[in-house]
mmCIF file of C-alpha atoms in Angstrom:
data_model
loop_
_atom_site.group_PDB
_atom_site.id
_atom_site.type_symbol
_atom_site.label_atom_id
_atom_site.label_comp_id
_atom_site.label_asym_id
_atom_site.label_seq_id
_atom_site.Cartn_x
_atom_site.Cartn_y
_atom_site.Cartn_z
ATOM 1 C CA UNK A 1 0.000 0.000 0.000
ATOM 2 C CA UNK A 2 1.061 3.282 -0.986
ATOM 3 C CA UNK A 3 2.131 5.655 2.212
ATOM 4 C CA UNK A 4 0.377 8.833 2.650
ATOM 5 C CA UNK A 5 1.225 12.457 1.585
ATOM 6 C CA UNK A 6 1.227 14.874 4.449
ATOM 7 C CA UNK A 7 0.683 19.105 4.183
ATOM 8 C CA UNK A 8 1.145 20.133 7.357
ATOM 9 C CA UNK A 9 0.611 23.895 8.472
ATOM 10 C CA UNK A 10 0.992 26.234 11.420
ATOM 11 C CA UNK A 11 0.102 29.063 12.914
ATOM 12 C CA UNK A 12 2.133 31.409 13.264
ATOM 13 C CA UNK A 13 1.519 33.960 16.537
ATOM 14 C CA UNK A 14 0.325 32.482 19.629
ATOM 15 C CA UNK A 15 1.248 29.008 17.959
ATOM 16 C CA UNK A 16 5.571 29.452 16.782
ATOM 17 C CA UNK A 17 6.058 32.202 18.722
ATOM 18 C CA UNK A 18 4.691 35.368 20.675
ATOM 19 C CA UNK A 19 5.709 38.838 22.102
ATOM 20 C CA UNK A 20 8.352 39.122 25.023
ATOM 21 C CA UNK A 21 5.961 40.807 27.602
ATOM 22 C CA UNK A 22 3.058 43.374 25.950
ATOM 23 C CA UNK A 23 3.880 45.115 22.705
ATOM 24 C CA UNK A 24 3.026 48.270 24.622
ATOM 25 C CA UNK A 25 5.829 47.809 27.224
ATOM 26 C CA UNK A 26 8.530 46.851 24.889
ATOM 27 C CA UNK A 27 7.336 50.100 22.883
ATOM 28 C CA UNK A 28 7.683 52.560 25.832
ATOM 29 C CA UNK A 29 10.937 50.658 26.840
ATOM 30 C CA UNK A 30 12.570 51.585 23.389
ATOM 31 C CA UNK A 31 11.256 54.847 23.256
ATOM 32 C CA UNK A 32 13.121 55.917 26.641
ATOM 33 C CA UNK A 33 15.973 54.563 25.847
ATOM 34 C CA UNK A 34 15.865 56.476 22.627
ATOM 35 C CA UNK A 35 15.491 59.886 24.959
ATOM 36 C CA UNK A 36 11.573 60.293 24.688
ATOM 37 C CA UNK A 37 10.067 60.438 28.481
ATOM 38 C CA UNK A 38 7.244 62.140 30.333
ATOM 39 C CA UNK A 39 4.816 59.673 29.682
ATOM 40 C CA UNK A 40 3.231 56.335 31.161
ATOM 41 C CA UNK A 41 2.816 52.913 29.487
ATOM 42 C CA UNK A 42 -1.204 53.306 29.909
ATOM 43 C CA UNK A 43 -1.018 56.253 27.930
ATOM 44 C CA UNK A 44 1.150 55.181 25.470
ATOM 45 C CA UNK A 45 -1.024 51.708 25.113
ATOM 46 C CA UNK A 46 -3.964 53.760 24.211
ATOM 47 C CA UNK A 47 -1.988 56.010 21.878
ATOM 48 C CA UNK A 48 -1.005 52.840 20.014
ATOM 49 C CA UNK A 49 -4.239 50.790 19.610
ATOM 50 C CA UNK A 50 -5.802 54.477 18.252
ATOM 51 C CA UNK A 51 -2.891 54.650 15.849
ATOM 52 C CA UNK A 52 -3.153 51.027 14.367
ATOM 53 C CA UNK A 53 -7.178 51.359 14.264
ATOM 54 C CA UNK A 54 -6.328 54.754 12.536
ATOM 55 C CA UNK A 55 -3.618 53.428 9.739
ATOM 56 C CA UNK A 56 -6.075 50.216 9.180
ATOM 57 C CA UNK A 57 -8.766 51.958 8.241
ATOM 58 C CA UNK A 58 -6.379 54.443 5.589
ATOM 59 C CA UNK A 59 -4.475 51.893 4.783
ATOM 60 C CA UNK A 60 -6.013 48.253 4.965
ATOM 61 C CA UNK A 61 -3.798 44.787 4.846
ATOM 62 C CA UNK A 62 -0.480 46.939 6.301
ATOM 63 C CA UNK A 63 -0.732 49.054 3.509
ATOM 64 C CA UNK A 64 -0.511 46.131 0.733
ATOM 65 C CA UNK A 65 -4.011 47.200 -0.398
ATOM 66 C CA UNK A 66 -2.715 51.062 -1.490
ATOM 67 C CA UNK A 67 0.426 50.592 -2.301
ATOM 68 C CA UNK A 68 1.877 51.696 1.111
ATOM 69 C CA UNK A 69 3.897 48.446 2.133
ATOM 70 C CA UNK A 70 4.318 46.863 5.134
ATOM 71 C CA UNK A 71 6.893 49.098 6.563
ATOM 72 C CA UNK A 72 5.801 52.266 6.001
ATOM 73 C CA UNK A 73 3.043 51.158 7.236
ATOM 74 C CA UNK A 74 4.269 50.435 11.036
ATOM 75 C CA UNK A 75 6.680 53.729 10.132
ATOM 76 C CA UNK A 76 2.942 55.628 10.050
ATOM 77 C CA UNK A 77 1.584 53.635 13.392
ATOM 78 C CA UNK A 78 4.866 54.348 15.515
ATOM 79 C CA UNK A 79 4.547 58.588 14.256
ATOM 80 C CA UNK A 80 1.042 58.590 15.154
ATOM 81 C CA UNK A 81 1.705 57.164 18.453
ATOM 82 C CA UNK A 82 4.542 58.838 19.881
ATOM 83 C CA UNK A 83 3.993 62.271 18.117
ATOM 84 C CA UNK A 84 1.275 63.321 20.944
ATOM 85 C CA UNK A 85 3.528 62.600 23.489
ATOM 86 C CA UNK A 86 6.278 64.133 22.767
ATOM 87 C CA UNK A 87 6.658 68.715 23.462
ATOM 88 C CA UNK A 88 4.755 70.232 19.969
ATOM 89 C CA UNK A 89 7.583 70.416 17.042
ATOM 90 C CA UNK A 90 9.905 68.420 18.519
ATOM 91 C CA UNK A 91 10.969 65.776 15.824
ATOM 92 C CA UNK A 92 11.063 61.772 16.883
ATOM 93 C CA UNK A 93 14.712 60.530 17.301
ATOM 94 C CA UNK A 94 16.177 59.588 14.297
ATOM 95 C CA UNK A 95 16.500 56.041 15.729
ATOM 96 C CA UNK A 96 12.823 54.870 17.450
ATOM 97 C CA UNK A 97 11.386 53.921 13.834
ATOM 98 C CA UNK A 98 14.377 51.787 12.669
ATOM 99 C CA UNK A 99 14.827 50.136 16.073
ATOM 100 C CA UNK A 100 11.454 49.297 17.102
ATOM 101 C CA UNK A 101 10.839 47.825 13.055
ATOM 102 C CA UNK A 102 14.131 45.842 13.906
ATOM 103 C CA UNK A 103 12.694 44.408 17.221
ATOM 104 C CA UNK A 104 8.946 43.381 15.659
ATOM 105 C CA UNK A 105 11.274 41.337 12.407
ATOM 106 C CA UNK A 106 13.379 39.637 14.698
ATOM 107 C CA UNK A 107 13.600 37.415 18.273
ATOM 108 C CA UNK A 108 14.236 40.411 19.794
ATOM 109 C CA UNK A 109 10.681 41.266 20.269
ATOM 110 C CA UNK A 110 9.557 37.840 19.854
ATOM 111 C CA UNK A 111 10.214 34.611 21.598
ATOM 112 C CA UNK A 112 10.037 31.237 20.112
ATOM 113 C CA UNK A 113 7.668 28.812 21.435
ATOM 114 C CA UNK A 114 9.154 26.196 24.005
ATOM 115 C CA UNK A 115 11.411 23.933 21.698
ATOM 116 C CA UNK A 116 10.500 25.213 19.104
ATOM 117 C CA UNK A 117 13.745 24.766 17.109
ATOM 118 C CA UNK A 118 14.252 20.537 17.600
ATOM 119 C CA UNK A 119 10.919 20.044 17.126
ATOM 120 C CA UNK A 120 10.803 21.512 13.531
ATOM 121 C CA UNK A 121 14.051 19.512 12.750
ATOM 122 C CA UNK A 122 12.312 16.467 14.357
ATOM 123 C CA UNK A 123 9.580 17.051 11.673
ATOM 124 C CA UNK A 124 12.515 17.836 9.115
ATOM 125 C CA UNK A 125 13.963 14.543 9.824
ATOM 126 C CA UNK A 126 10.338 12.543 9.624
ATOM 127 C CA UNK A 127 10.152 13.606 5.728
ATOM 128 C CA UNK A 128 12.530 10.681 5.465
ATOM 129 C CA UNK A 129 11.194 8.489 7.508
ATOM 130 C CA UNK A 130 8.975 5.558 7.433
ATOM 131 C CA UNK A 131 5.434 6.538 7.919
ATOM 132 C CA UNK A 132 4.546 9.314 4.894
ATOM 133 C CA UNK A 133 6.431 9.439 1.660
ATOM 134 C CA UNK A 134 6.230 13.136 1.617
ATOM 135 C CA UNK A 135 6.023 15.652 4.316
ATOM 136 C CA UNK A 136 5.604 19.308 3.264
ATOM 137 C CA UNK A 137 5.554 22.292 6.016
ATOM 138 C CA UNK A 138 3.768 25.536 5.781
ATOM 139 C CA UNK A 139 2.540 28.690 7.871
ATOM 140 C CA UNK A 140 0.019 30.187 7.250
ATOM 141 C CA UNK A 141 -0.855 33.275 9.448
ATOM 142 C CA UNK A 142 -2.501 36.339 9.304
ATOM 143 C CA UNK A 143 -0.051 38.831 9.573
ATOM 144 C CA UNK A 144 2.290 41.347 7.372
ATOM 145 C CA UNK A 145 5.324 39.891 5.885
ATOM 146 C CA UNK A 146 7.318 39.830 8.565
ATOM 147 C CA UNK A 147 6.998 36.115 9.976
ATOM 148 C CA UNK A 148 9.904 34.739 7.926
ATOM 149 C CA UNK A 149 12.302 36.959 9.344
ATOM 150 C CA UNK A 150 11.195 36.209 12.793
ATOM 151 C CA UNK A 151 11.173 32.314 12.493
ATOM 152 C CA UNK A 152 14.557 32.761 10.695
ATOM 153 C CA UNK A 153 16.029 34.987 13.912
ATOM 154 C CA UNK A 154 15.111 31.833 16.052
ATOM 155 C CA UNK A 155 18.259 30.104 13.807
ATOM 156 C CA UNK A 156 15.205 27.912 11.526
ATOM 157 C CA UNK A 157 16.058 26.981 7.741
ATOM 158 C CA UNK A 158 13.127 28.982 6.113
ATOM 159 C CA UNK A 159 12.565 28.560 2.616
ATOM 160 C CA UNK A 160 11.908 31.851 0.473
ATOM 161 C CA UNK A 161 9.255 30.663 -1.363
ATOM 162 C CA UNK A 162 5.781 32.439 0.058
ATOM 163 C CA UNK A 163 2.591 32.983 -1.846
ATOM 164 C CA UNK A 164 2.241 36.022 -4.158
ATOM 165 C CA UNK A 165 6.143 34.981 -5.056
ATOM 166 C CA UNK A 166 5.894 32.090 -7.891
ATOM 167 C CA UNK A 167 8.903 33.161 -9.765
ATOM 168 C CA UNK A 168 11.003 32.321 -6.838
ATOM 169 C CA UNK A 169 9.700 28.546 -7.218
ATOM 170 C CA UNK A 170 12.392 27.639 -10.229
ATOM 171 C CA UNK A 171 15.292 27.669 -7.509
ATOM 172 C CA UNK A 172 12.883 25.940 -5.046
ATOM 173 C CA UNK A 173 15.127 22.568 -4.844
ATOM 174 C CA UNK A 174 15.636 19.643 -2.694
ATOM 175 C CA UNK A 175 17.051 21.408 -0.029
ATOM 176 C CA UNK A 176 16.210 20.592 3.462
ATOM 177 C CA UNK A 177 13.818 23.548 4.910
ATOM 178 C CA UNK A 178 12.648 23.692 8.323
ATOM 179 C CA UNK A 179 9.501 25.456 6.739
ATOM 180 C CA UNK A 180 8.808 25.355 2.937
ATOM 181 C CA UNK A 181 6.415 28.221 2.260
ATOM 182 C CA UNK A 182 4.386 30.861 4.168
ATOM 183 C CA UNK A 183 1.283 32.210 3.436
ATOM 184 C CA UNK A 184 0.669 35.324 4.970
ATOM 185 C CA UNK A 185 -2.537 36.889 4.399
ATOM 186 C CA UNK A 186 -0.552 40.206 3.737
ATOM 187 C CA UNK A 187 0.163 38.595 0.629
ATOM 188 C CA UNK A 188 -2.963 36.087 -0.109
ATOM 189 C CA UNK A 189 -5.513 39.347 0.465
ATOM 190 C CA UNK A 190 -7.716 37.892 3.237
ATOM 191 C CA UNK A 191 -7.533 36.605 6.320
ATOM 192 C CA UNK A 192 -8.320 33.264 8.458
ATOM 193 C CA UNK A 193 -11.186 31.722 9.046
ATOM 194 C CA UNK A 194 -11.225 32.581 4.753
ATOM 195 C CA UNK A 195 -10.792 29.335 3.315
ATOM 196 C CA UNK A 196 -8.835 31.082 0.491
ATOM 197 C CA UNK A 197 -5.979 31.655 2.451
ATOM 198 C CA UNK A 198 -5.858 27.351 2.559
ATOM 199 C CA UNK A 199 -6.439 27.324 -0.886
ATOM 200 C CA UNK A 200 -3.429 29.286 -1.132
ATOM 201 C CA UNK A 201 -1.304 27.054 0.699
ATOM 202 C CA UNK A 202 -2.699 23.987 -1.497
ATOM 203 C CA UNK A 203 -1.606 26.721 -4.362
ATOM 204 C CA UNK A 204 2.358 26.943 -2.901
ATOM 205 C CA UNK A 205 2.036 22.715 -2.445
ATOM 206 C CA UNK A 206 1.315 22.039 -6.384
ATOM 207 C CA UNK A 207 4.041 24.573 -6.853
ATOM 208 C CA UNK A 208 6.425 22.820 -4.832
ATOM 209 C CA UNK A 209 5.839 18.892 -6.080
ATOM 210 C CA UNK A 210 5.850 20.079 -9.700
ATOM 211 C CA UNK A 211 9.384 21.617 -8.935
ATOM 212 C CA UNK A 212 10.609 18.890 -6.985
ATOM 213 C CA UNK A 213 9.133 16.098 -9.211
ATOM 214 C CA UNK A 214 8.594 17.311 -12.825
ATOM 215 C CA UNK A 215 5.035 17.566 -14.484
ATOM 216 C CA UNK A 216 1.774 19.694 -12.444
ATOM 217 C CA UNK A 217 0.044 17.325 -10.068
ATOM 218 C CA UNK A 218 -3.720 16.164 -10.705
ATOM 219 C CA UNK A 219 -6.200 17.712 -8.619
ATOM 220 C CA UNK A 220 -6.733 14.110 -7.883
ATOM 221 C CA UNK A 221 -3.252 14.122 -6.678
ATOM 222 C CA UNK A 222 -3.643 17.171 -4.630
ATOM 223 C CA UNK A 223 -6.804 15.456 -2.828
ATOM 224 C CA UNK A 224 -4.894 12.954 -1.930
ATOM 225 C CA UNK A 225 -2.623 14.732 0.452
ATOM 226 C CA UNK A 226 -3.503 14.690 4.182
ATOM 227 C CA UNK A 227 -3.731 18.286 5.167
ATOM 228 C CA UNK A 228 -3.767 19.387 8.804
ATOM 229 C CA UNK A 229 -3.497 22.594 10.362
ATOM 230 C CA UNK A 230 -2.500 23.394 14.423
ATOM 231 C CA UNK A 231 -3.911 26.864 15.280
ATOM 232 C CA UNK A 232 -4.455 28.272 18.802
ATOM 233 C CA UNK A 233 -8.221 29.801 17.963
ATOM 234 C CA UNK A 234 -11.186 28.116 17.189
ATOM 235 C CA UNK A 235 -12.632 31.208 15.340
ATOM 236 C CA UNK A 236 -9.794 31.566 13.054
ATOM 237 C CA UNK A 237 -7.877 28.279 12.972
ATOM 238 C CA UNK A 238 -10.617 25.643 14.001
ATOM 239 C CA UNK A 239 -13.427 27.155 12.106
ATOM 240 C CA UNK A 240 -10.868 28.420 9.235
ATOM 241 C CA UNK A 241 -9.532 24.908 8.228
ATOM 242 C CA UNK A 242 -12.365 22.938 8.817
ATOM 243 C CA UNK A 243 -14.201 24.803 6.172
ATOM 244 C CA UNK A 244 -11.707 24.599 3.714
ATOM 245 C CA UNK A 245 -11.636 20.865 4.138
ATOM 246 C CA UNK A 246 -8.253 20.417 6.542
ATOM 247 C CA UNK A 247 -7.899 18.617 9.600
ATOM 248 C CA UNK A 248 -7.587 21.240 12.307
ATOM 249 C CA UNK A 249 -5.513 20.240 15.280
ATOM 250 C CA UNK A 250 -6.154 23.210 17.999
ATOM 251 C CA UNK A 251 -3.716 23.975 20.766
ATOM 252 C CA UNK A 252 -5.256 24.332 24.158
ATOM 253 C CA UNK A 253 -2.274 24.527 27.011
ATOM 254 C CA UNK A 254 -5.407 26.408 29.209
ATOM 255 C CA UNK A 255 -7.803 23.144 28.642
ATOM 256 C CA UNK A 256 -10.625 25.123 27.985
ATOM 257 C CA UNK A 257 -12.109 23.490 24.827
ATOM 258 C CA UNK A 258 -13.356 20.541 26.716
ATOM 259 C CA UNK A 259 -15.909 19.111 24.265
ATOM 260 C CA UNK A 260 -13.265 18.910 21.745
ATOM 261 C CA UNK A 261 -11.541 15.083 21.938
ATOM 262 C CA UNK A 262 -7.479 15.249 22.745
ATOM 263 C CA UNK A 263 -5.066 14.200 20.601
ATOM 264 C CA UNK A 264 -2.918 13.017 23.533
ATOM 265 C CA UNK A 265 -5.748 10.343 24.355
ATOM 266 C CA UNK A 266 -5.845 9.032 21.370
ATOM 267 C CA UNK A 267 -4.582 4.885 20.613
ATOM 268 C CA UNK A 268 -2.038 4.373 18.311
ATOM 269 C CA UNK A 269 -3.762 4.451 14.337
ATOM 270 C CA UNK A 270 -3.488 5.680 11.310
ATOM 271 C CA UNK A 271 -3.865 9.583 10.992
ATOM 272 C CA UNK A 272 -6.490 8.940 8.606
ATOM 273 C CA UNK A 273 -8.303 7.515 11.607
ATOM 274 C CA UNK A 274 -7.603 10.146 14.398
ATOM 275 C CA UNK A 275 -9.370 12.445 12.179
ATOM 276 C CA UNK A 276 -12.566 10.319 11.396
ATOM 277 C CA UNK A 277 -13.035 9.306 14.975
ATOM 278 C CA UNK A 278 -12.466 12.961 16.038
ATOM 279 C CA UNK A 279 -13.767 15.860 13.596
ATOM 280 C CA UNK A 280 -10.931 18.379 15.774
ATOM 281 C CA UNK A 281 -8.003 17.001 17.643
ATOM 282 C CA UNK A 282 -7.173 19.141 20.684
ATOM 283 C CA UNK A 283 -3.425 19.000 22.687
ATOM 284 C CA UNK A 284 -2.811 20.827 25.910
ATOM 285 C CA UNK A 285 1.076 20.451 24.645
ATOM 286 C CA UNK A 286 2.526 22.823 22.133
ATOM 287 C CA UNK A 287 5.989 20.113 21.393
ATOM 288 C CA UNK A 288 3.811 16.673 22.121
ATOM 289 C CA UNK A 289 1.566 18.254 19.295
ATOM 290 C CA UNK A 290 3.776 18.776 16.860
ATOM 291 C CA UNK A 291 5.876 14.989 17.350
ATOM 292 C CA UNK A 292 2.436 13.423 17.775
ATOM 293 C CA UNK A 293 0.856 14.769 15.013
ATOM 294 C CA UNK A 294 3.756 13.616 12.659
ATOM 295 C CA UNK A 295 4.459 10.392 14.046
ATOM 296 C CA UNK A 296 1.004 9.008 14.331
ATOM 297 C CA UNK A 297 1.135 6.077 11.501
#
């Protein structure tokens, strides 16, 4: 018997990695250390939230839908925000833009989920294992473009090909990625629970077997690849996949989605199984997740 095909996708915030501390804090740190003072966090947490709800509405999708770009974009939300709070015509310091843009593209705003790094070259290593004959990895997040560089900052072997960049797919060889392909919903045009954005991964897979193995797979072909997603919200990840005909996998450290069945009670079967006996698979642990998932044969 033939062995499965597996597309397997993550989340990206809240699932690979979040903030160190509030986003607000680490704001108001940098700005005092780049001389600007006379103001509390409160105050500057408000100023922020107005200035994001402010550059959304002018500029929707981090400025991808006008032309803006991503960072000008957060260039706009960090002047609206600090400009009130500063005395009237003083200028920002030349350096708060570039360094807080720096910390939000990089681990040094972000953290990487508990062990994070061997368990995506655990998953690496499972492409050649018994079990599946082909393993592919994706995220697919709703966010601006700056995941890869994040993920990459955590030391992971991130593959340049993302959606809305097809060209790049001719150099897209048999090298051994952590993570094969993002698709960011800065570049797709919507957001999760939109099942478009998993069409779009199921895009960046047909693009990646017809470079790796000649010829463009069958939609028949495409079908027959297991496809599971691991999210941390029902709204966007649960609700998101299921429609668009994945497996969704939810990750639940608090234990609060109950009537959903766990993934670390399940026997020993085939994947195909899990996911007929249970319509979503709940863990309570981020790593056991990620091994179990792959290593259930």
């Amino acid at each position: 018997m033939a062995r499965p095909n597996l597309l397997l996708c993550f989340d990206a915030f809240g699932t690979l990695f979040r903030p160190k501390g509030a986003v607000a804090q680490q704001y108001a740190e940098v700005a005092r250390q780049c001389g600007i003072t006379g103001f509390s966090d409160k105050e500057l947490q408000s100023r922020l939230l107005a200035a994001i709800k402010d550059e959304r509405e002018l500029n929707p999708n981090y400025g991808k839908a006008t032309g803006l770009g991503a960072t000008k974009w957060w260039s706009n939300v960090i002047q609206k925000t600090f400009t009130p709070l500063i005395s009237n015509n003083q200028a920002l310091p030349p350096m708060l833009v570039p360094k807080l843009i720096h910390r939000f593209s990089s681990s040094e705003g972000y953290e990487a989920q508990r062990d994070l790094i061997p368990a995506m070259r655990a998953l690496r290593e499972l492409k050649s294992l018994q079990g599946f004959d082909r393993i592919v990895i994706g995220v697919v997040t709703n966010s601006d473009d700056r995941v890869p560089s994040v993920l990459s900052s955590f030391g992971l072997n991130v593959s340049p090909l993302r959606y809305g960049s097809v060209a790049e797919a001719g150099a897209f060889t048999e090298k051994q990625y952590d993570i094969d392909f993002h698709c960011m919903s800065y570049d797709v045009g919507v957001e999760k629970p939109d099942r478009q954005i998993f069409n779009a991964a199921e895009v960046m897979l047909s693009h990646i077997i017809s470079t790796r193995h000649g010829g463009t797979p069958s939609e028949a072909e495409l079908a027959s690849w297991q496809k599971v997603y691991v999210g941390d919200e029902i709204a966007k990840d649960v609700v998101g996949a299921t429609n668009a005909g994945w497996n969704p996998v939810l990750l639940d450290t608090d234990g609060n989605s109950t009537e959903i069945a766990s993934l670390e009670d399940c026997r020993p079967q085939s994947f195909e199984d899990v996911f007929k006996e249970h319509a979503v698979v709940r863990s309570m642990c981020k790593v056991k997740c990620w091994f179990t998932v792959s290593t259930i044969t």
